[in-house]
Amino acid sequence: MKIGILTSGGDCPGLNAVIRGVVLKGTTNYNIEFVGIRDGWRGVVDGDFFPLTRHEVKGLSKVGGTILGTSRTNPYEGPRGGAENIAKTLYGHHIDGIIAIGGEGTLAAANRLWNDGINVMGVPKTIDNDLRATDYSFGFDTAVNIATDAMDRLRTTGDSHQRCMVAEVMGRHVGWIALHSGIAAGAHVICIPEVPMSITEIAAQVQKAHDRGRAPLVVVSEGFTLTGMDEAFSDKGLDAFNRPRLGGISEVLAPEIERLTGIETRATVLGHIQRGGSPSGFDRVLATRLGLHAADSVYEQAWGQMVSLKGTDIVRVPFAEALGELNTVPIYRYEEAAALFG
Ligand code: F6P
């Protein structure tokens, strides 16, 4: 059996740990031959493959990024794209199936290819934790740790100047990173896409914290919308899947908070720092386990499914179940944290 592995979409700490887990178990237990596919679906379309042995994956679980490279290429686009061309390319290289490690866009493409006759199975990844059908995705814990550390630092400089600090985190249209890092860092206001707020509500919470002698810390998710805004703030155009590139809402909020409260306010966009560097211990373990189970899945020819975390177990879930709806923050999780605000 010969299997290609790809990483696609935004990178995320833990991708290399998955690759290592797949290759170690697949080669040792099942005698599967692996090839690395360069830069996500781009490598499938272009037939850009290289041998992936135990040697290539040694010591990888702690290494950030992805040794395979990644891109946001759509496999159905371009003259060599589409299921028919891809089937020919894979056949020409004697590749029996693909393990696609990716987020929503990647898994949607994987599902479409599977429905069009290509053997694909998936491993969910995203720092955003926005995928249904997995309790947590690897990368999320690392992003929360990085954001928490950054906010701890913002608090000491905020305290020194008695300023309001606004920290903007990633997450696209879900507020998991903001909620978890905000709770961990003791933020006074947490703004998430699932709960629109007005600027006066935000300013009131900031004022309350300031009146108690605290330097207010606001964490805002990049996908947050102020009450009355139809769409998340975006001034950076569209990505390869025609989705708006988010980021910058903190720069909108900070001057408004300052105007309404008179408290000097600064905005910090944490950006891609949240995706860089070594995965946390939790993410190394989760990613490795997903990789080990992905090797079992291809050996058992469980195509059209992804491996996922349910409670403490790794299970298999059909692509269709994992796609369509986002894993948003339930309102009870936000309300539970409300006692900490202001
Ligand atoms: O999905 C992961 C993510 O980091 C989002 O949180 C963010 O909106 C997006 O990717 C950024 O994408 P890019 O790396 O293409 O700028």
CSV table of C-alpha atoms in Angstrom, one decimal, residues 52-182:
chain,number,residue,atom,x,y,z
A,52,LEU,CA,8.6,9.8,3.6
A,53,THR,CA,10.3,7.3,5.8
A,54,ARG,CA,11.0,6.9,9.5
A,55,HIS,CA,14.2,8.9,8.8
A,56,GLU,CA,12.3,12.0,7.7
A,57,VAL,CA,10.0,12.1,10.7
A,58,LYS,CA,12.5,11.5,13.5
A,59,GLY,CA,12.2,14.0,16.4
A,60,LEU,CA,9.3,15.8,14.8
A,61,SER,CA,6.7,15.9,17.5
A,62,LYS,CA,8.1,19.0,19.1
A,63,VAL,CA,8.7,20.9,15.8
A,64,GLY,CA,6.3,23.7,14.8
A,65,GLY,CA,5.0,24.3,11.2
A,66,THR,CA,4.9,21.4,8.7
A,67,ILE,CA,7.8,19.6,6.9
A,68,LEU,CA,5.4,19.1,4.0
A,69,GLY,CA,4.6,22.8,3.4
A,70,THR,CA,1.1,24.0,3.1
A,71,SER,CA,-1.1,26.2,0.9
A,72,ARG,CA,-4.7,27.3,0.5
A,73,THR,CA,-4.9,25.7,-3.0
A,74,ASN,CA,-8.3,24.5,-4.2
A,75,PRO,CA,-7.8,21.0,-5.9
A,76,TYR,CA,-10.7,21.7,-8.2
A,77,GLU,CA,-9.1,24.7,-9.8
A,78,GLY,CA,-6.5,25.1,-12.6
A,79,PRO,CA,-5.9,23.0,-15.7
A,80,ARG,CA,-4.5,20.0,-13.8
A,81,GLY,CA,-7.2,20.2,-11.0
A,82,GLY,CA,-10.4,18.2,-10.7
A,83,ALA,CA,-11.0,14.6,-9.6
A,84,GLU,CA,-10.4,13.0,-13.0
A,85,ASN,CA,-7.0,14.6,-13.4
A,86,ILE,CA,-6.0,13.9,-9.8
A,87,ALA,CA,-7.1,10.2,-10.1
A,88,LYS,CA,-4.7,9.9,-13.1
A,89,THR,CA,-1.8,11.6,-11.3
A,90,LEU,CA,-2.2,9.4,-8.2
A,91,TYR,CA,-2.5,6.3,-10.4
A,92,GLY,CA,0.6,7.3,-12.3
A,93,HIS,CA,2.6,7.4,-9.0
A,94,HIS,CA,1.0,4.2,-7.7
A,95,ILE,CA,-0.6,6.1,-4.8
A,96,ASP,CA,-3.6,4.3,-3.3
A,97,GLY,CA,-5.0,7.0,-1.1
A,98,ILE,CA,-4.4,10.3,0.7
A,99,ILE,CA,-4.4,11.4,4.3
A,100,ALA,CA,-5.4,15.1,4.3
A,101,ILE,CA,-4.5,17.0,7.5
A,102,GLY,CA,-6.5,20.2,7.5
A,103,GLY,CA,-9.3,22.4,8.6
A,104,GLU,CA,-12.8,23.1,7.2
A,105,GLY,CA,-11.8,24.1,3.7
A,106,THR,CA,-9.4,21.1,3.4
A,107,LEU,CA,-11.9,18.6,4.7
A,108,ALA,CA,-14.6,20.0,2.4
A,109,ALA,CA,-12.3,19.5,-0.6
A,110,ALA,CA,-11.4,16.0,0.8
A,111,ASN,CA,-15.1,15.1,1.0
A,112,ARG,CA,-15.8,16.3,-2.5
A,113,LEU,CA,-12.8,14.3,-3.9
A,114,TRP,CA,-14.0,11.2,-1.9
A,115,ASN,CA,-17.5,11.6,-3.4
A,116,ASP,CA,-15.8,11.8,-6.8
A,117,GLY,CA,-14.0,8.5,-6.3
A,118,ILE,CA,-10.7,9.4,-4.7
A,119,ASN,CA,-9.6,7.5,-1.6
A,120,VAL,CA,-9.1,10.2,1.0
A,121,MET,CA,-9.3,10.3,4.8
A,122,GLY,CA,-8.9,13.3,7.1
A,123,VAL,CA,-7.2,14.5,10.2
A,124,PRO,CA,-8.8,17.7,11.6
A,125,LYS,CA,-6.4,20.6,12.5
A,126,THR,CA,-7.1,24.2,13.4
A,127,ILE,CA,-6.1,26.6,16.1
A,128,ASP,CA,-9.6,28.0,15.8
A,129,ASN,CA,-11.3,24.8,17.3
A,130,ASP,CA,-14.2,25.5,14.9
A,131,LEU,CA,-14.7,22.0,13.6
A,132,ARG,CA,-17.7,20.0,14.6
A,133,ALA,CA,-17.3,16.3,15.4
A,134,THR,CA,-14.1,16.7,17.3
A,135,ASP,CA,-14.1,17.9,20.9
A,136,TYR,CA,-10.8,19.7,20.5
A,137,SER,CA,-8.5,20.1,17.5
A,138,PHE,CA,-4.7,20.1,18.0
A,139,GLY,CA,-3.2,23.5,17.7
A,140,PHE,CA,-5.9,25.1,19.8
A,141,ASP,CA,-4.3,24.5,23.2
A,142,THR,CA,-0.9,25.9,22.0
A,143,ALA,CA,-2.7,29.0,20.6
A,144,VAL,CA,-4.5,29.5,23.9
A,145,ASN,CA,-1.2,29.2,25.8
A,146,ILE,CA,0.6,31.7,23.5
A,147,ALA,CA,-2.4,34.2,23.7
A,148,THR,CA,-2.5,33.8,27.5
A,149,ASP,CA,1.2,34.5,27.9
A,150,ALA,CA,0.9,37.5,25.6
A,151,MET,CA,-2.0,38.9,27.7
A,152,ASP,CA,-0.1,38.3,30.9
A,153,ARG,CA,2.6,40.5,29.4
A,154,LEU,CA,0.0,43.1,28.3
A,155,ARG,CA,-1.3,43.3,31.8
A,156,THR,CA,2.0,44.3,33.4
A,157,THR,CA,2.6,47.1,30.9
A,158,GLY,CA,-1.1,48.1,31.2
A,159,ASP,CA,-0.8,48.1,35.0
A,160,SER,CA,2.3,50.3,34.9
A,161,HIS,CA,0.6,53.0,32.8
A,162,GLN,CA,-3.0,52.5,34.1
A,163,ARG,CA,-4.0,51.9,30.5
A,164,CYS,CA,-6.7,49.8,28.9
A,165,MET,CA,-5.2,47.1,26.8
A,166,VAL,CA,-7.1,45.4,23.9
A,167,ALA,CA,-5.7,42.1,22.8
A,168,GLU,CA,-7.0,40.7,19.5
A,169,VAL,CA,-6.8,36.9,18.9
A,170,MET,CA,-7.5,34.7,15.9
A,171,GLY,CA,-10.4,32.2,15.7
A,172,ARG,CA,-12.2,33.3,12.5
A,173,HIS,CA,-16.0,33.1,13.2
A,174,VAL,CA,-15.8,31.3,16.5
A,175,GLY,CA,-14.6,32.7,19.9
A,176,TRP,CA,-12.9,29.7,21.5
A,177,ILE,CA,-9.4,31.2,21.6
A,178,ALA,CA,-10.7,34.5,23.0
A,179,LEU,CA,-12.9,32.7,25.6
A,180,HIS,CA,-10.2,30.3,26.9
A,181,SER,CA,-7.3,32.8,26.8
A,182,GLY,CA,-9.5,35.5,28.3
